[in-house]
């Protein structure tokens, strides 16, 4: 099996009360594990594709055999997106934004509040299931959303931060109040991780 569920960097209840333990457990052990299993299943019999990294697969969806292209898009995307989602959250609430990243965000979006307003508007505007992203796109910090489990690397961009707005990510705790979930999530963002990704993206 080429792909494995990554270890969760904190316990299921570590993000309480913003994200409840039951949601975390189901999200990680059922949803994320399901994407990993289905991705591995899709790649069965394609030995040369099993040698590829997840990035390579998602950056070259058009070159995949038609029979598995949709399965790799949905499940490979799901695996990639959730791995990034866990990694960019932390129980250490209120982590400071490293200065270099904060300055770059303020230059682009005027202020952190304006960035958060735009991000929220974008996340609320995603009809149905999908993700909202902060990316580096052609060297520019950018906010947009994608449907289903699509993600920025499928279109040549670099994701720095992503928010899952599928109902499975928040429904137990927030029901239909997606906006409250978005507001709560900001305090869980690991800005040091985002800064690491930003620096790496600038140098890539
Ligand atoms: Mn999810």
GROMACS .gro file of C-alpha atoms and ligand atoms in nm:
model
  205
    1UNK     CA    1   0.000   0.000   0.000
    2UNK     CA    2   0.180   0.315  -0.118
    3UNK     CA    3  -0.011   0.568   0.092
    4UNK     CA    4  -0.073   0.572   0.467
    5UNK     CA    5  -0.273   0.780   0.710
    6UNK     CA    6  -0.027   1.027   0.869
    7UNK     CA    7  -0.010   1.041   1.245
    8UNK     CA    8  -0.235   1.306   1.395
    9UNK     CA    9  -0.004   1.558   1.570
   10UNK     CA   10  -0.240   1.593   1.871
   11UNK     CA   11  -0.517   1.400   2.047
   12UNK     CA   12  -0.879   1.399   1.930
   13UNK     CA   13  -0.984   1.631   2.212
   14UNK     CA   14  -0.688   1.870   2.177
   15UNK     CA   15  -0.883   2.125   1.972
   16UNK     CA   16  -1.186   2.134   2.204
   17UNK     CA   17  -1.410   2.326   2.229
   18UNK     CA   18  -1.349   2.476   1.884
   19UNK     CA   19  -1.348   2.134   1.720
   20UNK     CA   20  -1.499   1.856   1.932
   21UNK     CA   21  -1.330   1.520   1.991
   22UNK     CA   22  -1.604   1.315   1.823
   23UNK     CA   23  -1.582   1.518   1.504
   24UNK     CA   24  -1.202   1.485   1.504
   25UNK     CA   25  -1.215   1.111   1.558
   26UNK     CA   26  -1.469   1.044   1.284
   27UNK     CA   27  -1.302   1.289   1.049
   28UNK     CA   28  -0.960   1.132   1.091
   29UNK     CA   29  -1.038   0.760   1.134
   30UNK     CA   30  -1.330   0.736   0.892
   31UNK     CA   31  -1.311   1.016   0.634
   32UNK     CA   32  -0.936   1.061   0.598
   33UNK     CA   33  -0.868   0.688   0.631
   34UNK     CA   34  -1.134   0.628   0.367
   35UNK     CA   35  -0.960   0.857   0.120
   36UNK     CA   36  -0.629   0.679   0.180
   37UNK     CA   37  -0.788   0.335   0.137
   38UNK     CA   38  -0.973   0.433  -0.179
   39UNK     CA   39  -0.662   0.595  -0.328
   40UNK     CA   40  -0.459   0.278  -0.267
   41UNK     CA   41  -0.737   0.069  -0.413
   42UNK     CA   42  -0.753   0.284  -0.726
   43UNK     CA   43  -0.378   0.242  -0.779
   44UNK     CA   44  -0.388  -0.136  -0.749
   45UNK     CA   45  -0.239  -0.292  -1.060
   46UNK     CA   46  -0.072   0.034  -1.165
   47UNK     CA   47   0.277  -0.040  -1.036
   48UNK     CA   48   0.447   0.257  -1.202
   49UNK     CA   49   0.192   0.499  -1.052
   50UNK     CA   50   0.249   0.353  -0.705
   51UNK     CA   51   0.607   0.483  -0.726
   52UNK     CA   52   0.485   0.842  -0.764
   53UNK     CA   53   0.445   1.094  -0.486
   54UNK     CA   54   0.101   1.231  -0.407
   55UNK     CA   55   0.209   1.570  -0.546
   56UNK     CA   56   0.316   1.410  -0.872
   57UNK     CA   57  -0.015   1.228  -0.907
   58UNK     CA   58  -0.226   1.538  -0.836
   59UNK     CA   59  -0.018   1.766  -1.059
   60UNK     CA   60  -0.062   1.531  -1.353
   61UNK     CA   61  -0.423   1.414  -1.332
   62UNK     CA   62  -0.467   1.456  -1.707
   63UNK     CA   63  -0.199   1.199  -1.778
   64UNK     CA   64  -0.359   0.927  -1.562
   65UNK     CA   65  -0.554   0.638  -1.715
   66UNK     CA   66  -0.915   0.747  -1.755
   67UNK     CA   67  -1.038   0.453  -1.546
   68UNK     CA   68  -0.875   0.589  -1.229
   69UNK     CA   69  -0.841   0.961  -1.292
   70UNK     CA   70  -1.156   1.061  -1.100
   71UNK     CA   71  -1.079   0.826  -0.811
   72UNK     CA   72  -0.727   0.966  -0.777
   73UNK     CA   73  -0.855   1.323  -0.801
   74UNK     CA   74  -1.116   1.274  -0.527
   75UNK     CA   75  -0.928   1.041  -0.293
   76UNK     CA   76  -0.575   1.167  -0.356
   77UNK     CA   77  -0.709   1.517  -0.312
   78UNK     CA   78  -0.885   1.409   0.007
   79UNK     CA   79  -0.564   1.257   0.144
   80UNK     CA   80  -0.358   1.564   0.056
   81UNK     CA   81  -0.611   1.816   0.189
   82UNK     CA   82  -0.670   1.647   0.522
   83UNK     CA   83  -0.297   1.594   0.582
   84UNK     CA   84  -0.246   1.968   0.534
   85UNK     CA   85  -0.551   2.051   0.746
   86UNK     CA   86  -0.426   1.857   1.053
   87UNK     CA   87  -0.076   1.991   1.010
   88UNK     CA   88  -0.176   2.357   1.004
   89UNK     CA   89  -0.384   2.344   1.323
   90UNK     CA   90  -0.248   2.346   1.676
   91UNK     CA   91  -0.389   2.324   2.030
   92UNK     CA   92  -0.152   2.608   2.123
   93UNK     CA   93  -0.416   2.877   2.079
   94UNK     CA   94  -0.320   3.225   1.978
   95UNK     CA   95   0.016   3.150   1.823
   96UNK     CA   96   0.172   3.468   1.688
   97UNK     CA   97   0.209   3.518   1.318
   98UNK     CA   98   0.576   3.537   1.221
   99UNK     CA   99   0.652   3.894   1.120
  100UNK     CA  100   0.758   3.824   0.762
  101UNK     CA  101   0.431   3.644   0.684
  102UNK     CA  102   0.217   3.899   0.866
  103UNK     CA  103   0.377   4.183   0.670
  104UNK     CA  104   0.324   4.002   0.341
  105UNK     CA  105  -0.042   3.932   0.429
  106UNK     CA  106  -0.102   4.295   0.530
  107UNK     CA  107   0.059   4.423   0.210
  108UNK     CA  108  -0.168   4.197   0.005
  109UNK     CA  109  -0.496   4.211   0.201
  110UNK     CA  110  -0.453   4.547   0.390
  111UNK     CA  111  -0.498   4.387   0.732
  112UNK     CA  112  -0.543   4.051   0.900
  113UNK     CA  113  -0.907   4.140   0.962
  114UNK     CA  114  -0.961   4.201   0.591
  115UNK     CA  115  -0.793   3.872   0.508
  116UNK     CA  116  -1.023   3.693   0.753
  117UNK     CA  117  -1.330   3.870   0.611
  118UNK     CA  118  -1.238   3.769   0.257
  119UNK     CA  119  -1.159   3.414   0.363
  120UNK     CA  120  -1.491   3.382   0.545
  121UNK     CA  121  -1.688   3.526   0.256
  122UNK     CA  122  -1.515   3.282   0.022
  123UNK     CA  123  -1.579   2.986   0.255
  124UNK     CA  124  -1.946   3.079   0.302
  125UNK     CA  125  -1.982   3.118  -0.073
  126UNK     CA  126  -1.874   2.762  -0.143
  127UNK     CA  127  -2.204   2.592  -0.221
  128UNK     CA  128  -2.205   2.234  -0.099
  129UNK     CA  129  -1.876   2.066  -0.015
  130UNK     CA  130  -1.526   2.196  -0.064
  131UNK     CA  131  -1.229   2.383   0.074
  132UNK     CA  132  -1.112   2.740   0.111
  133UNK     CA  133  -0.744   2.821   0.064
  134UNK     CA  134  -0.471   3.070   0.120
  135UNK     CA  135  -0.223   2.999  -0.158
  136UNK     CA  136   0.082   3.129  -0.329
  137UNK     CA  137  -0.034   3.154  -0.690
  138UNK     CA  138   0.218   3.285  -0.943
  139UNK     CA  139   0.405   3.442  -0.655
  140UNK     CA  140   0.094   3.617  -0.515
  141UNK     CA  141  -0.082   3.544  -0.188
  142UNK     CA  142  -0.434   3.450  -0.294
  143UNK     CA  143  -0.762   3.333  -0.138
  144UNK     CA  144  -1.006   3.108  -0.324
  145UNK     CA  145  -1.215   2.797  -0.281
  146UNK     CA  146  -1.237   2.467  -0.463
  147UNK     CA  147  -1.522   2.211  -0.483
  148UNK     CA  148  -1.515   1.856  -0.345
  149UNK     CA  149  -1.157   1.745  -0.270
  150UNK     CA  150  -0.994   1.950  -0.543
  151UNK     CA  151  -0.694   2.152  -0.434
  152UNK     CA  152  -0.451   2.421  -0.545
  153UNK     CA  153  -0.170   2.193  -0.656
  154UNK     CA  154  -0.402   2.050  -0.923
  155UNK     CA  155  -0.386   2.394  -1.086
  156UNK     CA  156  -0.020   2.469  -1.025
  157UNK     CA  157  -0.062   2.676  -0.707
  158UNK     CA  158   0.090   2.618  -0.365
  159UNK     CA  159  -0.150   2.582  -0.069
  160UNK     CA  160  -0.033   2.747   0.254
  161UNK     CA  161  -0.349   2.703   0.460
  162UNK     CA  162  -0.677   2.524   0.392
  163UNK     CA  163  -1.012   2.504   0.565
  164UNK     CA  164  -1.240   2.205   0.519
  165UNK     CA  165  -1.597   2.330   0.472
  166UNK     CA  166  -1.758   1.992   0.412
  167UNK     CA  167  -2.042   1.948   0.660
  168UNK     CA  168  -1.866   1.644   0.808
  169UNK     CA  169  -1.599   1.886   0.939
  170UNK     CA  170  -1.836   2.084   1.161
  171UNK     CA  171  -2.192   1.952   1.165
  172UNK     CA  172  -2.191   1.775   1.505
  173UNK     CA  173  -2.088   2.092   1.685
  174UNK     CA  174  -2.211   2.373   1.461
  175UNK     CA  175  -2.496   2.214   1.257
  176UNK     CA  176  -2.577   2.461   0.979
  177UNK     CA  177  -2.371   2.747   1.125
  178UNK     CA  178  -2.070   2.728   0.897
  179UNK     CA  179  -1.978   3.089   0.978
  180UNK     CA  180  -1.936   3.014   1.350
  181UNK     CA  181  -1.706   2.723   1.265
  182UNK     CA  182  -1.495   2.946   1.042
  183UNK     CA  183  -1.470   3.213   1.314
  184UNK     CA  184  -1.366   2.955   1.574
  185UNK     CA  185  -1.110   2.788   1.349
  186UNK     CA  186  -0.885   3.095   1.317
  187UNK     CA  187  -0.763   3.059   1.674
  188UNK     CA  188  -0.643   2.705   1.593
  189UNK     CA  189  -0.426   2.804   1.296
  190UNK     CA  190  -0.059   2.719   1.339
  191UNK     CA  191   0.092   3.030   1.182
  192UNK     CA  192   0.445   2.902   1.226
  193UNK     CA  193   0.357   2.609   0.999
  194UNK     CA  194   0.197   2.845   0.749
  195UNK     CA  195   0.510   3.059   0.754
  196UNK     CA  196   0.725   2.747   0.691
  197UNK     CA  197   0.515   2.666   0.387
  198UNK     CA  198   0.526   3.028   0.269
  199UNK     CA  199   0.906   3.045   0.294
  200UNK     CA  200   0.943   2.710   0.116
  201UNK     CA  201   0.702   2.825  -0.158
  202UNK     CA  202   0.895   3.150  -0.213
  203UNK     CA  203   1.215   2.951  -0.255
  204UNK     CA  204   1.067   2.688  -0.486
  205LIG    MN1  205  -1.298   1.651   0.565
   0.00000   0.00000   0.00000
